[in-house]
XYZ file of C-alpha atoms in Angstrom:
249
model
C -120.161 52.302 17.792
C -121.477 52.400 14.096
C -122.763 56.032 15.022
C -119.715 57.060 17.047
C -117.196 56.074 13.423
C -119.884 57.887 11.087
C -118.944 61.200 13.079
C -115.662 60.905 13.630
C -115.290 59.759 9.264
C -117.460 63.097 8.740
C -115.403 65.246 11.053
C -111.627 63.845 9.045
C -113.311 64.851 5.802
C -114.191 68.549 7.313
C -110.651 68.756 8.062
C -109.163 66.835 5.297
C -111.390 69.368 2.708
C -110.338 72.411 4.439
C -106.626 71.190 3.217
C -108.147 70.108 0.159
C -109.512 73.322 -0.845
C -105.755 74.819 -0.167
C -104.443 72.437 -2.498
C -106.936 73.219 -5.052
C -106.374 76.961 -5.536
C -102.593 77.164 -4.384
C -101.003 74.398 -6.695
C -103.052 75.629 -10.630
C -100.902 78.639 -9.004
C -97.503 76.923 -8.654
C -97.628 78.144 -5.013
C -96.494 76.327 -2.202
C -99.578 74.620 0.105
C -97.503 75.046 3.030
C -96.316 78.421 2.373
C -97.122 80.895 3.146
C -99.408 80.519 6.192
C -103.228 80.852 5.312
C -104.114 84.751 5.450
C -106.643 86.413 3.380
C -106.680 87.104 -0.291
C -107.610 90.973 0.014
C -105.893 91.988 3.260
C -103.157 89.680 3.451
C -103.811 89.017 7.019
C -102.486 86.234 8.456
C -105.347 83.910 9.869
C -105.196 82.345 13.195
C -106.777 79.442 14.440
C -110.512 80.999 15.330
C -110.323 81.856 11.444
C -109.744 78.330 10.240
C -111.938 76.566 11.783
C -113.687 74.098 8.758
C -117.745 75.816 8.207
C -117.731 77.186 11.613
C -115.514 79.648 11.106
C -117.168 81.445 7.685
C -120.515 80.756 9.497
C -119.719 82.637 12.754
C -117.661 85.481 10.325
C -120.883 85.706 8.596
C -119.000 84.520 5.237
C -116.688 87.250 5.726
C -113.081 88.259 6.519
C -112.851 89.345 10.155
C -109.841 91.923 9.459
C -111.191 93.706 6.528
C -114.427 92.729 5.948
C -114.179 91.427 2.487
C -116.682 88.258 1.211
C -114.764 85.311 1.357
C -115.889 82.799 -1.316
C -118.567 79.868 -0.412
C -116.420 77.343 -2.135
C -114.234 76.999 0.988
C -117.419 75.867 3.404
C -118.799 73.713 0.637
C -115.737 72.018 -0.121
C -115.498 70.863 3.452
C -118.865 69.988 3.675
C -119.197 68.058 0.994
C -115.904 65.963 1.742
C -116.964 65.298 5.056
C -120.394 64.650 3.330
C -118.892 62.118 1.025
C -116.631 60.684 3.431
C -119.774 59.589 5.571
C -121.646 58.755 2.262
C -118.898 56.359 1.847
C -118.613 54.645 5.319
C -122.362 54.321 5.362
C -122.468 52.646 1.819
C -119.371 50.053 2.168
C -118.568 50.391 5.854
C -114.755 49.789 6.997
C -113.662 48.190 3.765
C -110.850 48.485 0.773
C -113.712 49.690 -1.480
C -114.272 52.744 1.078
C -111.054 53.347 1.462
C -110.503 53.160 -2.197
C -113.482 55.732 -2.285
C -111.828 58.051 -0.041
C -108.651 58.593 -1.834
C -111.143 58.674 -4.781
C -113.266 61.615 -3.405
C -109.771 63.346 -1.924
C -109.377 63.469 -5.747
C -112.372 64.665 -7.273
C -112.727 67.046 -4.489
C -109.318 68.702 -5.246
C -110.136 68.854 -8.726
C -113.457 70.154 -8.695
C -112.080 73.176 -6.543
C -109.250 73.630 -8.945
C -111.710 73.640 -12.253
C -114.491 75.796 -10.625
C -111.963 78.312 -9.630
C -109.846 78.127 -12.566
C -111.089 76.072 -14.966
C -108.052 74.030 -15.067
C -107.149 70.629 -13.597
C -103.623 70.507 -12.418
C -101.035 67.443 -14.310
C -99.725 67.921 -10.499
C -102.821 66.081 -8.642
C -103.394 63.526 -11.409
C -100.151 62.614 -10.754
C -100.149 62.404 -7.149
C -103.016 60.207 -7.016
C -102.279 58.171 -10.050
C -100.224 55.604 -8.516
C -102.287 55.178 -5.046
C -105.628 54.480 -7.056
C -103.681 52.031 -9.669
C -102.078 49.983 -6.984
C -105.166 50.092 -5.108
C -107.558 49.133 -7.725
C -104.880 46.160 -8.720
C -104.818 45.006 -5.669
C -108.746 45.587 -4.802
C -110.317 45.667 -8.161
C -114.217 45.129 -8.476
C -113.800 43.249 -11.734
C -111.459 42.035 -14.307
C -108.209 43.840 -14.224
C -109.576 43.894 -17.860
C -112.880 45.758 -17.086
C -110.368 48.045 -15.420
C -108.094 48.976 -18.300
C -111.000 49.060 -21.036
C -112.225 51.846 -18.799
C -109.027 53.813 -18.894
C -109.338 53.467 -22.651
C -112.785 54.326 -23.176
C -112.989 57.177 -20.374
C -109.956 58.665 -21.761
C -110.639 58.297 -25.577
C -114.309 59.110 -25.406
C -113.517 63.045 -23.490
C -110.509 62.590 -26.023
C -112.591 62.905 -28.650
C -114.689 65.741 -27.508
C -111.198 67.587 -26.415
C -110.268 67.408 -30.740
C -113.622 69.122 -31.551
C -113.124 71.776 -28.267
C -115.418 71.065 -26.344
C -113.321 69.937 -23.201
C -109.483 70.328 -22.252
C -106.912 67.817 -21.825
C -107.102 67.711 -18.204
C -110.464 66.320 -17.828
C -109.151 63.986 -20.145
C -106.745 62.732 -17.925
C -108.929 63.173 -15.344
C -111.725 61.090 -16.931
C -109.021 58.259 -18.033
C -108.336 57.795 -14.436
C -111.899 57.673 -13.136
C -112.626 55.296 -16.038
C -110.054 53.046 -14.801
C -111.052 53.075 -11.045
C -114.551 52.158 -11.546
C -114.100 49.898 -14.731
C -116.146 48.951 -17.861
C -119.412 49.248 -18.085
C -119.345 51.937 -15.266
C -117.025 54.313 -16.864
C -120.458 54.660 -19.934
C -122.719 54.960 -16.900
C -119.979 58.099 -15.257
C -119.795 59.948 -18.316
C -124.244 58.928 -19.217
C -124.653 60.981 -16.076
C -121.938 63.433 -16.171
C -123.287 64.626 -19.545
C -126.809 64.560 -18.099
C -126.172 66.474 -15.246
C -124.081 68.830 -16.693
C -126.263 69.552 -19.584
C -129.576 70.301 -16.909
C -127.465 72.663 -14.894
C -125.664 74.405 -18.076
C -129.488 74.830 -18.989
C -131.157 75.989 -15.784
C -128.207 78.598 -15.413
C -128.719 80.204 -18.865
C -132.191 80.434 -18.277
C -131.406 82.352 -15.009
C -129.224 84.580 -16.830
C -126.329 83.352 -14.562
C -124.086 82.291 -17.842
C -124.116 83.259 -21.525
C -124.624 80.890 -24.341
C -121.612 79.534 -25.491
C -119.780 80.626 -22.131
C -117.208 77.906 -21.193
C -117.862 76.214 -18.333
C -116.014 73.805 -16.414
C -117.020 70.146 -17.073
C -114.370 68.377 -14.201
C -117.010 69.093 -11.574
C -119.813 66.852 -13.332
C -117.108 64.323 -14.128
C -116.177 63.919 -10.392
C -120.478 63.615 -9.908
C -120.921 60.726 -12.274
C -117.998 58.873 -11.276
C -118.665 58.550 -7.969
C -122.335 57.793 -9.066
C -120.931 55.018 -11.103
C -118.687 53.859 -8.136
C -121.259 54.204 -5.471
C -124.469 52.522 -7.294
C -123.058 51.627 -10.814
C -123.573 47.802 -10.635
C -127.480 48.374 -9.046
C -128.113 51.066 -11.925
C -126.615 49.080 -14.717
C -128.147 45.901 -13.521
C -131.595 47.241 -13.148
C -131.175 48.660 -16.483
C -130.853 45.581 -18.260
C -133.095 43.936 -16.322
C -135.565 46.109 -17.862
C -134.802 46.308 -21.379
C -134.349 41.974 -21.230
């Protein structure tokens, strides 16, 4: 039974990030995510349902569009992998509980946003707003700690990219972004999200300059590495925190 939920959890995130990567390049837009129809970018042809498929389509099409040839972008298979990814991730780590389902608005979130910033380095007001209200009441209702703990990471998520955001070196949308996160997975895990963010973000800025892939001093969008270290923090914050100060006590 355990096996026969995993895949059908995996297979709703598939779908779920196939709508999710819609959403994230048709609303920084202002277009509508309903219409028009999906079609492609280059031809305009409208895509029927052997196109839309979630992976197996741009695998069979050989990452391509089958009208016109053109090389559709990667970021639609990986967004619906990784949802589906995450969604399992999720079920397998907390099993049929508030705190997945929590996670799985979280991730419907983060996934949106990371599409949206990669694409256009811009995190829409739009989807912060959407989920704003589900993840407060949610984390009221369900919270892992002090409603406290909760708030103070609001404050500190959202005044710590604040700060960076004065000096330039993020936009106000991650700071929104990061205020939310902070207040989902609380105080002290909002230091360990933004620890890793920072860490991550820094190694892959790195690794791609040295490849010649970006310039120094290139913007580059931080959202994605956000999204990383908060679910990090939500996922395995209180093990990594705790075994931290185990160590240094």
């Amino acid at each position: 039974m355990t096996t026969i939920i995993a895949i059908y959890i995996t297979f709703i995130g598939i779908v779920l990030g196939s709508f999710y990567n819609v959403v994230g390049l048709r609303v920084p837009l202002r277009q509508s995510i309903i219409r028009p129809p999906s079609q492609c970018g280059t031809c305009h042809k409208r895509l029927s349902g052997r196109d839309l498929i979630p992976i197996l389509s741009y695998l069979f099409a050989k990452g391509k569009c089958r009208h016109c040839g053109i090389k559709v972008s990667a970021l639609y298979p990986m967004g619906e992998a990784v949802t589906g990814l995450l969604f399992l991730w999720l079920y397998l780590r907390f099993g049929l509980t508030m705190q997945s389902i929590i996670g799985f608005v979280l991730v419907s979130m983060l996934v949106i946003v990371t599409v949206s910033d990669l694409k256009y380095m811009r995190i829409p007001n739009s989807v912060l707003l959407f989920f704003l209200p589900i993840l407060g009441v949610l984390t009221l209702l369900f919270p892992s700690g002090s409603i406290w703990q909760h708030l103070q990471g609001a404050v500190l998520g959202g005044g710590i990219v604040l700060v960076l955001a004065w000096f330039g070196g993020m936009g106000m949308g991650d700071v929104k972004l990061f205020a939310l996160c902070g207040f989902v997975v609380g105080f002290p895990g909002v230091i360990l999200a933004f620890l890793t963010a920072c860490l991550l973000g820094t190694i892959a800025g790195g690794t791609l300059m040295l490849l010649g892939i970006i310039k120094r001093r290139q913007p580059v969008p931080f959202g994605p590495w956000l999204a990383v270290g908060t679910l990090i923090s939500y996922g395995y914050g209180s093990q990594i925190i705790g075994g931290y100060l185990s160590l240094i006590g």
